[in-house]
Coordinates of C-alpha atoms and ligand atoms in Angstrom, one line a residue:
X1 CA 42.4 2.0 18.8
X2 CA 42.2 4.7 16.1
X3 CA 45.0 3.9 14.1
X4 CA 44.3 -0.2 14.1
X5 CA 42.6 -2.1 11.7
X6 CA 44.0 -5.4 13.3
X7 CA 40.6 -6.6 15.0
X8 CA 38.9 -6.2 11.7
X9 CA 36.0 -8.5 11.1
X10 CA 34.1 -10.6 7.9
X11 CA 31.7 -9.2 6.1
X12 CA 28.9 -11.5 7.9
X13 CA 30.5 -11.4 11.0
X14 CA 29.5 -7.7 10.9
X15 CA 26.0 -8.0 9.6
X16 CA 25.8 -10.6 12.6
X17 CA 26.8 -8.0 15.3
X18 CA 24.7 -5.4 13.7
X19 CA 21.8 -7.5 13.8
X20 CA 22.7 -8.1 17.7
X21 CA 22.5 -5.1 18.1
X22 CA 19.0 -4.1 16.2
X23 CA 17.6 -6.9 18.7
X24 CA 17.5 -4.1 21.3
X25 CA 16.1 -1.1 19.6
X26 CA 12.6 -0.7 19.0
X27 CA 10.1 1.7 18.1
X28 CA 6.6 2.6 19.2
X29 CA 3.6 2.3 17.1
X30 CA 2.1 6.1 16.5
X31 CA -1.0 6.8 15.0
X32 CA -1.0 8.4 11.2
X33 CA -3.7 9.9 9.2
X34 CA -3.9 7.2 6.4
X35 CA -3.3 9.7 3.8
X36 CA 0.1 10.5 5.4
X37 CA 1.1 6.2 5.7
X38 CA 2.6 5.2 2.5
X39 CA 6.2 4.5 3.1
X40 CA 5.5 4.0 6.8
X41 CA 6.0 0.2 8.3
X42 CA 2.6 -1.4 9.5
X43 CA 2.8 -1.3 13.8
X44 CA 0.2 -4.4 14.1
X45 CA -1.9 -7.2 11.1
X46 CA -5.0 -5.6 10.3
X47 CA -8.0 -7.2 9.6
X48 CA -11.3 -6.6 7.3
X49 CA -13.7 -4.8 9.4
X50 CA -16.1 -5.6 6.6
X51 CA -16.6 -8.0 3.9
X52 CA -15.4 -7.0 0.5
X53 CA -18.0 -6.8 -1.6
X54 CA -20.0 -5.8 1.1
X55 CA -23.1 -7.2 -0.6
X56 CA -24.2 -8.8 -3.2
X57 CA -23.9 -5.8 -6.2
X58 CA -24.2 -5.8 -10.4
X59 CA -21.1 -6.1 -12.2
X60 CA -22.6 -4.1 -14.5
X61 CA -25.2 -1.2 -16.0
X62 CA -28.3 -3.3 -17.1
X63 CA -31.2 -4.9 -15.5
X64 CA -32.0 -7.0 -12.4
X65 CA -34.3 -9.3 -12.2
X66 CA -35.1 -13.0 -11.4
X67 CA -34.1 -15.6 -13.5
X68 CA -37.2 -17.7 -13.3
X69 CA -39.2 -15.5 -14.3
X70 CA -37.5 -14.0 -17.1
X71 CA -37.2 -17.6 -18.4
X72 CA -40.9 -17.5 -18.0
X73 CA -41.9 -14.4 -19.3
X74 CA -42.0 -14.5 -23.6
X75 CA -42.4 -10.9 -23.5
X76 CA -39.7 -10.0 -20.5
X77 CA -40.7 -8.1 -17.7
X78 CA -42.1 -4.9 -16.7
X79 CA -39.3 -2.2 -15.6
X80 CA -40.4 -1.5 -12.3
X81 CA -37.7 1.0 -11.4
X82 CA -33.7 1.5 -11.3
X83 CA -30.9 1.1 -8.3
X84 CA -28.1 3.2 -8.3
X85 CA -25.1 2.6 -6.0
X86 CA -25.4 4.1 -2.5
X87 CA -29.3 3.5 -2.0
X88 CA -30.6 0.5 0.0
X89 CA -32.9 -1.0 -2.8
X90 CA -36.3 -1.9 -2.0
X91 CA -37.0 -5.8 -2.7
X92 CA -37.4 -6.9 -6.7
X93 CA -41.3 -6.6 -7.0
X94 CA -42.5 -10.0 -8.1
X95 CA -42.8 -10.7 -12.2
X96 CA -40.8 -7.3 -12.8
X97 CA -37.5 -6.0 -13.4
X98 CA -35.4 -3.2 -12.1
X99 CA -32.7 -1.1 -14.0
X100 CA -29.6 -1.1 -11.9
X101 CA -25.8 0.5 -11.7
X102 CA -22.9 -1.1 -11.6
X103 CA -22.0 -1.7 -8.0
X104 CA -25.7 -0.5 -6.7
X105 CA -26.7 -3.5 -4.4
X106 CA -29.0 -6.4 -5.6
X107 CA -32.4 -6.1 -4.7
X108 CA -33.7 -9.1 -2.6
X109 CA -35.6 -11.7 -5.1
X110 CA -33.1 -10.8 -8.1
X111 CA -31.2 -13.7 -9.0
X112 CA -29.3 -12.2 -12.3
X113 CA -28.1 -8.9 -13.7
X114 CA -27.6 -8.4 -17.7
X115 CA -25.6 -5.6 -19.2
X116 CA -28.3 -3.2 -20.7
X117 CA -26.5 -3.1 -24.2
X118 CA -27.9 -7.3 -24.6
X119 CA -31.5 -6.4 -23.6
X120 CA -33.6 -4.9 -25.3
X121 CA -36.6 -2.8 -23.8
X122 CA -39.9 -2.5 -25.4
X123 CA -41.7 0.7 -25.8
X124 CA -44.4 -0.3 -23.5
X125 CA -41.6 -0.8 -20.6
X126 CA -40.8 -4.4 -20.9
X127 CA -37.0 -5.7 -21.0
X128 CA -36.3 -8.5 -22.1
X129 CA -32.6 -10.7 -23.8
X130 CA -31.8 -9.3 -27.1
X131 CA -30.2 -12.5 -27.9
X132 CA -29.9 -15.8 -24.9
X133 CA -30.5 -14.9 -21.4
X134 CA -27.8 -15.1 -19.0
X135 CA -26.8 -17.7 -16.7
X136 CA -28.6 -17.7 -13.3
X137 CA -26.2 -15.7 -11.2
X138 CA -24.7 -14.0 -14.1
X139 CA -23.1 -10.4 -13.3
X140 CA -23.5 -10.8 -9.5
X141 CA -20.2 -9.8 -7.5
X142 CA -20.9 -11.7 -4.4
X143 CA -20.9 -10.6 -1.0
X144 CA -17.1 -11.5 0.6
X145 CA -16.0 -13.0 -3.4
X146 CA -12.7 -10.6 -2.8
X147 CA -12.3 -11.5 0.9
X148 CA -14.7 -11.7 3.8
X149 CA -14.9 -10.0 7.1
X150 CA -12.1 -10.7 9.7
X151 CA -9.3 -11.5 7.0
X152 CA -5.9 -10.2 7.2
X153 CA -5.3 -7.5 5.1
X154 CA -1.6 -6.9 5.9
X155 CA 0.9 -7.9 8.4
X156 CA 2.8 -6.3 10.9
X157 CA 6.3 -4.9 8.9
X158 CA 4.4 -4.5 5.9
X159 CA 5.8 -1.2 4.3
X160 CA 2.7 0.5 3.3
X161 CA 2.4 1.7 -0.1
X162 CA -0.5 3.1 -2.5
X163 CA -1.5 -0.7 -3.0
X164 CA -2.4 -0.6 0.6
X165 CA -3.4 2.5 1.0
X166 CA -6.7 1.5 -1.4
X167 CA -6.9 -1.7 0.8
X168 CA -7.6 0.2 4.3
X169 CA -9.5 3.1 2.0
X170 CA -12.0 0.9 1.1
X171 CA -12.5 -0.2 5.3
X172 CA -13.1 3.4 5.5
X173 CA -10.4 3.0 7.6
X174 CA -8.7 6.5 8.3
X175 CA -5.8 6.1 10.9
X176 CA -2.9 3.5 10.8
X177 CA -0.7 2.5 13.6
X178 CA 2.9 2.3 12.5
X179 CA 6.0 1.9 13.5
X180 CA 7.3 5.4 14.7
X181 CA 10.2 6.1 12.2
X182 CA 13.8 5.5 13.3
X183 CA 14.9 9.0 14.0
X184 CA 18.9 9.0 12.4
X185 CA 21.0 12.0 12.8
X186 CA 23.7 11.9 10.1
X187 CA 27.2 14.0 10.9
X188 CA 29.3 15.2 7.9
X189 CA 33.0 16.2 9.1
X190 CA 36.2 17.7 7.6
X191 CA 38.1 21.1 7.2
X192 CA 37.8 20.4 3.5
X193 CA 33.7 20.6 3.8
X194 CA 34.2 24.7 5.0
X195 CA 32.7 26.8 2.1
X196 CA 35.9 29.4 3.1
X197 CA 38.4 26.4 3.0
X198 CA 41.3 27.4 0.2
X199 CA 40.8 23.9 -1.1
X200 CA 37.0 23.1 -0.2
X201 CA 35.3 20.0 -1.3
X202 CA 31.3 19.7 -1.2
X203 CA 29.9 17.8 1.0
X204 CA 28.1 15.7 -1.3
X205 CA 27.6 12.3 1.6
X206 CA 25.2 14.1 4.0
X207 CA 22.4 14.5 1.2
X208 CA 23.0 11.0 -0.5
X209 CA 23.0 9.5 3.2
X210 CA 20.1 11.3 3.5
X211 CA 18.4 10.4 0.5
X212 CA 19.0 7.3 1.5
X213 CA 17.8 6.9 4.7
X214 CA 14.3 9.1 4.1
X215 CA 13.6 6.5 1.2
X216 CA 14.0 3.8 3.6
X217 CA 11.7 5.7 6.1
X218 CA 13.8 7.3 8.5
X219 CA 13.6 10.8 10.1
X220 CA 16.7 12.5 9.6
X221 CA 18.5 15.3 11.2
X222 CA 21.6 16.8 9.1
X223 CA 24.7 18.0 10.9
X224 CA 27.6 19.4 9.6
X225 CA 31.3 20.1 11.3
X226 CA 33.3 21.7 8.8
X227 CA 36.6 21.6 10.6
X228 CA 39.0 19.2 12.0
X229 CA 38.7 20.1 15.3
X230 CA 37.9 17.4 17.7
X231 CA 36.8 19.5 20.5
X232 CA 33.9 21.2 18.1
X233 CA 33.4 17.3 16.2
X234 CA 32.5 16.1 20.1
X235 CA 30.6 18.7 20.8
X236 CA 28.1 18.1 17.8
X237 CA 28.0 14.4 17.9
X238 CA 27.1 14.9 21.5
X239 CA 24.1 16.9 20.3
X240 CA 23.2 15.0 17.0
X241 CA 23.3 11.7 19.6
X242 CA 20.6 13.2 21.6
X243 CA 17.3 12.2 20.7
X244 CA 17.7 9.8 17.9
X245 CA 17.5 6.1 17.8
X246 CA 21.0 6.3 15.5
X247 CA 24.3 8.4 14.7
X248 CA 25.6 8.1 11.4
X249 CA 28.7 10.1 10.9
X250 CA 31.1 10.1 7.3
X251 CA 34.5 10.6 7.0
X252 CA 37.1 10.7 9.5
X253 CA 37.4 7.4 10.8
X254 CA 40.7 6.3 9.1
X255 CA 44.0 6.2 10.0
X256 CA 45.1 10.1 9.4
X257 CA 45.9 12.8 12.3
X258 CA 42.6 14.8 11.3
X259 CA 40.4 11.5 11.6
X260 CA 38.6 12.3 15.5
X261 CA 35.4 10.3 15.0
X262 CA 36.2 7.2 16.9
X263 CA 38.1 9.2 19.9
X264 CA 34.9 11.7 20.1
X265 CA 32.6 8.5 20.3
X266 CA 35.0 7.1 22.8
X267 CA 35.1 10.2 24.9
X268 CA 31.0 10.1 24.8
X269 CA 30.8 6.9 26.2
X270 CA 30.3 5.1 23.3
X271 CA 31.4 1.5 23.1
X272 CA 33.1 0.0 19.9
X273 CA 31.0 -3.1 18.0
X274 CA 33.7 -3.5 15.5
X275 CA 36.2 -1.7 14.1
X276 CA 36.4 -2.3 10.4
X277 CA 35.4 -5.1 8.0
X278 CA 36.9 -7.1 5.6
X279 CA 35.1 -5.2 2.6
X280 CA 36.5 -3.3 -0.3
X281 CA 35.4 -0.7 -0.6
X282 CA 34.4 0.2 3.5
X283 CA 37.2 -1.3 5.2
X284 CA 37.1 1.4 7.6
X285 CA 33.6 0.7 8.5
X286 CA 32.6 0.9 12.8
X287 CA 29.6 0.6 14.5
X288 CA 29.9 2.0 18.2
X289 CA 27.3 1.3 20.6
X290 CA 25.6 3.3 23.7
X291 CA 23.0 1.5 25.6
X292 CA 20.3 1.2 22.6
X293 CA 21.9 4.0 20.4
X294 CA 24.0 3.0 17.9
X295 CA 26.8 4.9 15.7
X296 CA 27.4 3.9 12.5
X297 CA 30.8 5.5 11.3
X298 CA 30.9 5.2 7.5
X299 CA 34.1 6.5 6.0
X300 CA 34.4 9.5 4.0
X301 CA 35.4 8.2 0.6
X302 CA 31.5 8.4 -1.3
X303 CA 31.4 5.4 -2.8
X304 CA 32.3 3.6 0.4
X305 CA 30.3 5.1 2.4
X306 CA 27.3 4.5 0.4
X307 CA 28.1 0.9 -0.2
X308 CA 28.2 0.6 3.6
X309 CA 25.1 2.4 4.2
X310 CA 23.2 -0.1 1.6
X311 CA 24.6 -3.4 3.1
X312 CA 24.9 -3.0 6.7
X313 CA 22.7 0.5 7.8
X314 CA 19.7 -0.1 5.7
X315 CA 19.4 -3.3 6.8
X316 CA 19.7 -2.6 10.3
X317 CA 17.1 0.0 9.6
X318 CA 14.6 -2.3 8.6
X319 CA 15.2 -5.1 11.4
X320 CA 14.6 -1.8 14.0
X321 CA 11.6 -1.1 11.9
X322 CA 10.2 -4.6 12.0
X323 CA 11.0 -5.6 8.7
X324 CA 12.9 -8.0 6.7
X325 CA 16.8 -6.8 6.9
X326 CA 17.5 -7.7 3.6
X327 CA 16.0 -6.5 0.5
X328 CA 15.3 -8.4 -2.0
X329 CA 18.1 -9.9 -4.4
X330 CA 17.8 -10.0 -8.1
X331 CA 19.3 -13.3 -10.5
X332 CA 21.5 -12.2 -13.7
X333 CA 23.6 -13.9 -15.6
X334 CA 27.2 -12.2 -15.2
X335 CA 29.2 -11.3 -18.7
X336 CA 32.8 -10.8 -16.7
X337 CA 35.1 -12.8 -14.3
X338 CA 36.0 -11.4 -11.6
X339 CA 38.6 -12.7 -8.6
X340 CA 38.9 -10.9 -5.4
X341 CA 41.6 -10.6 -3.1
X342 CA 42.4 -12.5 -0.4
X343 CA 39.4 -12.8 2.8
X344 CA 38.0 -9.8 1.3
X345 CA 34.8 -9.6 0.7
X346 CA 34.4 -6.8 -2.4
X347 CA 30.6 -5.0 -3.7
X348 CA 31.2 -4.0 -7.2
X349 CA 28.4 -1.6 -8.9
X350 CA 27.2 -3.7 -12.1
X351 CA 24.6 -2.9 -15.1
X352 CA 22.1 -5.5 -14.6
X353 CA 19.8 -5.0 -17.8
X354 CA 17.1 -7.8 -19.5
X355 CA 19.1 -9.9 -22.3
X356 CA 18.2 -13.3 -23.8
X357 CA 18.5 -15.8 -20.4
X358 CA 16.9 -13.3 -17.9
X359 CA 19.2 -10.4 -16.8
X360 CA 22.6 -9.7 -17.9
X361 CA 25.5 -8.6 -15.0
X362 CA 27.8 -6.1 -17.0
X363 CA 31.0 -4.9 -14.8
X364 CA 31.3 -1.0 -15.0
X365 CA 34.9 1.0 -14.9
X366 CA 35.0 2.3 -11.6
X367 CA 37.8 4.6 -10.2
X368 CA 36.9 3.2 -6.5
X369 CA 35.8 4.0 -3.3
X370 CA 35.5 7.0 -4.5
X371 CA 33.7 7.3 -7.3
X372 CA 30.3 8.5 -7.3
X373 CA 29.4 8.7 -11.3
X374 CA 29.5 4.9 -11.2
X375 CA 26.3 4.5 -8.9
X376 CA 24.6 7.0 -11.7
X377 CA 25.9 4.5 -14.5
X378 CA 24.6 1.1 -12.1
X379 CA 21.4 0.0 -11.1
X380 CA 22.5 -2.9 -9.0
X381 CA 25.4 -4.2 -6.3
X382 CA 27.1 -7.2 -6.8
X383 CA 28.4 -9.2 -3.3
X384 CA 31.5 -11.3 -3.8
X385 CA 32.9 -13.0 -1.3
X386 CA 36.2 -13.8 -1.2
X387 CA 35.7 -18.3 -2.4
X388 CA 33.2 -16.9 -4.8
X389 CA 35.2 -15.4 -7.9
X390 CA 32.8 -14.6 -10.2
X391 CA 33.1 -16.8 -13.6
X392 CA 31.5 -15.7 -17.1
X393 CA 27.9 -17.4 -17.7
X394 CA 27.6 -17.8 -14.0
X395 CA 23.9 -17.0 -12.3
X396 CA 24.4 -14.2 -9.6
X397 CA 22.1 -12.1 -7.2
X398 CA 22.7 -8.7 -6.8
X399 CA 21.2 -6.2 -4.9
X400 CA 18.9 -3.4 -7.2
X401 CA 19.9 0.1 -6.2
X402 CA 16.9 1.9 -7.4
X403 CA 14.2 2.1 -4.6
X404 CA 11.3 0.6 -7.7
X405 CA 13.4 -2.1 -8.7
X406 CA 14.9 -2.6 -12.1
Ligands
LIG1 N1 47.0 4.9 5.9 C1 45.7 4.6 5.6 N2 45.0 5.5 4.9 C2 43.7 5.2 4.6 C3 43.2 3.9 4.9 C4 44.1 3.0 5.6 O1 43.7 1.8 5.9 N3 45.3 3.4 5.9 N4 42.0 3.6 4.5 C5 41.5 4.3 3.3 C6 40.1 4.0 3.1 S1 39.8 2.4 2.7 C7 39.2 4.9 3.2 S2 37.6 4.6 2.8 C8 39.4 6.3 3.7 C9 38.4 6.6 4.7 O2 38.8 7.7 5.4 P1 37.9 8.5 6.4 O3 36.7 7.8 6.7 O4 38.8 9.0 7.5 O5 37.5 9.7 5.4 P2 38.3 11.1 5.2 O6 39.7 10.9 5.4 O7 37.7 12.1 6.1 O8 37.9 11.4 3.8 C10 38.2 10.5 2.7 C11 37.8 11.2 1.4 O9 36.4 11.3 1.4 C12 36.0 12.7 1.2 N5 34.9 13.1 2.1 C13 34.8 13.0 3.4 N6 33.6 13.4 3.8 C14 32.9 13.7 2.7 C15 31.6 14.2 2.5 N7 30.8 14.4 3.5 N8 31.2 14.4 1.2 C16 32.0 14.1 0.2 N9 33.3 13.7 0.3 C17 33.7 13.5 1.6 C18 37.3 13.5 1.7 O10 37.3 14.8 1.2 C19 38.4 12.6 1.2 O11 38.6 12.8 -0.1 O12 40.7 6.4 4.2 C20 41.7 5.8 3.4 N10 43.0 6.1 3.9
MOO2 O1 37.5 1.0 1.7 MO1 38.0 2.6 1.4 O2 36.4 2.5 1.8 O3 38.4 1.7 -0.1 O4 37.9 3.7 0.2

């Protein structure tokens, strides 16, 4: 089967069997200090243990007091006291005012707060509006205004970031469950990747695999078999296989006499998913399968095997995860034509920067599958499928390759 492309599949016909195949994996929720949670994927909803305010408090540094009786009093009221935040006030002593902090909680009879700089306080003690007094409930944060007790927070496959890290901060809520990471063990191969080769090459797909995979929240396991022998290659995919949730190996998977991937995954036990996809660049793209565990085999050339790693391992990674599998798409206008070749589904790395209608798709000069300056030089991945030439003017989506958007 090695040297056969002829059962090649589409591009979606791919994502499809992936996606099968994500149905059957899943992870464990595990307990996480919530300092430690950003970037991990929520295990369950969580609700407000509390209300939010948990009281009603002053929106502001200034008086308390109740609006009746201001309205009644010509000179103001007597300051009976202040409130900062984190005492239990005592209750507003009738006919008088308290000074109070913003966020301290209202005292029971108070009915209005005014920001100190529009009162004006006597020297004998008594406050009172410098100019109009304030509407009855003015500069009260209610009790549950922001959301009340029993609310959902976030749902489960929300990937926690510092917006949510506030959210369960201000619970006081300490410990998240989330989904345990997908443990992925990635496998560099190659004679040409020995530091003593006479014509050595850097491995230079392990750490962009791996940066790759962390930013998407993976735990990952490097592994590298400088050499072309298949006898060593089996022998470390073996172990990298053991104990992780997925195999991702680069590089020999193609047609040539040194490409042993597919025949070591064979020889494990491993059973093929598809071999190759109608793509350009990734054609030799195969996803083996062992029980649960599934080997992604991207092929060597960088750019390739990045642009397989972002369309069809990330988002098996974040179905596993319980997530949405795709990320989100971006619309631009693009400024080229473009016409692929025959039932071949191509990615092409654009620009995709603001102009005048939204933003604009630019082409950039690639050498291929495998360039790697070209990803440096984009910030986005166009998709087109084979009846979808691109036209100048038309409104695309592409896929944004930084992880904070464009
Ligand atoms: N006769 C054919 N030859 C090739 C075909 C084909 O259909 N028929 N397909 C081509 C395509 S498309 C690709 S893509 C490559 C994929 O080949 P492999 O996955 O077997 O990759 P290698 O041959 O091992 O390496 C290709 C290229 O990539 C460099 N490489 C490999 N690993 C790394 C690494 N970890 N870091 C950086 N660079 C790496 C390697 O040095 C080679 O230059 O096959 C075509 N050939
Ligand atoms: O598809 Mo290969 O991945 O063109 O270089």
């Amino acid at each position: 089967m090695r040297n056969s492309f002829t059962d090649m599949v589409a591009c979606d016909t791919a994502l499809g069997l992936i996606a099968a195949c994500a149905e059957h994996v899943s992870m464990p929720a595990v307990s996480v200090p919530l300092a430690e949670a950003a970037g991990c994927v929520a295990a369950e909803d969580i609700h407000a243990l509390t209300p939010r305010p948990e009281a009603d408090i002053s929106a502001m540094d200034g008086y308390a007091f109740n609006h009746a009786a201001m309205q009644a009093a010509p000179v103001g009221l007597p300051v009976a006291g202040q409130i900062a935040a984190g005492a239990f006030p005592v209750p507003l002593p009738d006919g008088q005012a308290l000074g109070i902090l913003t966020g301290a909680r209202l005292p029971a009879g108070a009915d209005c707060v005014m920001a100190a700089e529009r009162m004006s306080l006597s020297r004998t003690g008594y406050v009172s509006p410098a100019k109009v007094l304030a509407d009855q409930g003015a500069n009260i944060r209610r009790a549950g205004e922001e959301f009340s007790s029993g609310a959902v927070l976030l749902s489960k496959g929300t990937r926690l970031d510092w917006r949510h890290v506030a959210l369960l901060a201000c619970q006081g809520i300490s410990e998240v469950q989330v989904i345990r990471p997908v443990r992925v063990a990635v496998v560099s191969n190659g004679a040409e990747l020995a530091t003593d080769a006479s014509d050595a090459r850097a491995d230079s797909n392990s750490p962009m695999l791996a940066a790759l995979l962390r930013e998407a929240g993976a735990e990952v396991t490097l592994y590298s078999v400088p050499t072309d022998n298949e006898a060593k290659l089996s022998a470390t995919l073996a172990q990298a296989w053991t104990g992780v949730d997925i195999l991702v190996t680069t590089g020999g998977i193609s047609v040539g006499q040194t490409d042993h991937v597919l025949d070591a995954l064979h020889g494990l036990g491993a059973k093929t998913v598809f071999r190759g996809v109608a793509i350009r660049p990734g054609k030799p793209l195969t996803v083996m399968a062992q029980g649960p565990r599934l080997a992604f085999c991207l092929p060597g050339n960088p750019g390739a095997s990045a642009i397989c790693a972002l369309v069809f391992l990330l988002p098996c990674l974040r179905a596993i995860m319980g997530q949405q599998p795709q990320a989100a798409l971006l619309p631009g206008v693009a400024d080229f034509a473009f016409t692929p070749i025959v039932s071949t589904t191509h990615f092409l790395p654009v620009s995709c920067v603001p102009g005048a209608n939204g933003f604009r798709l630019s082409l950039l000069p690639t050498v291929g599958a495998s360039d790697i300056i070209v990803f440096s030089r984009a910030n986005a991945l166009l998709r087109v499928d084979p009846d979808m030439p691109v036209q100048p003017g038309q409104i695309r989506w592409v896929l944004p390759l930084q992880p904070n958007g464009i």
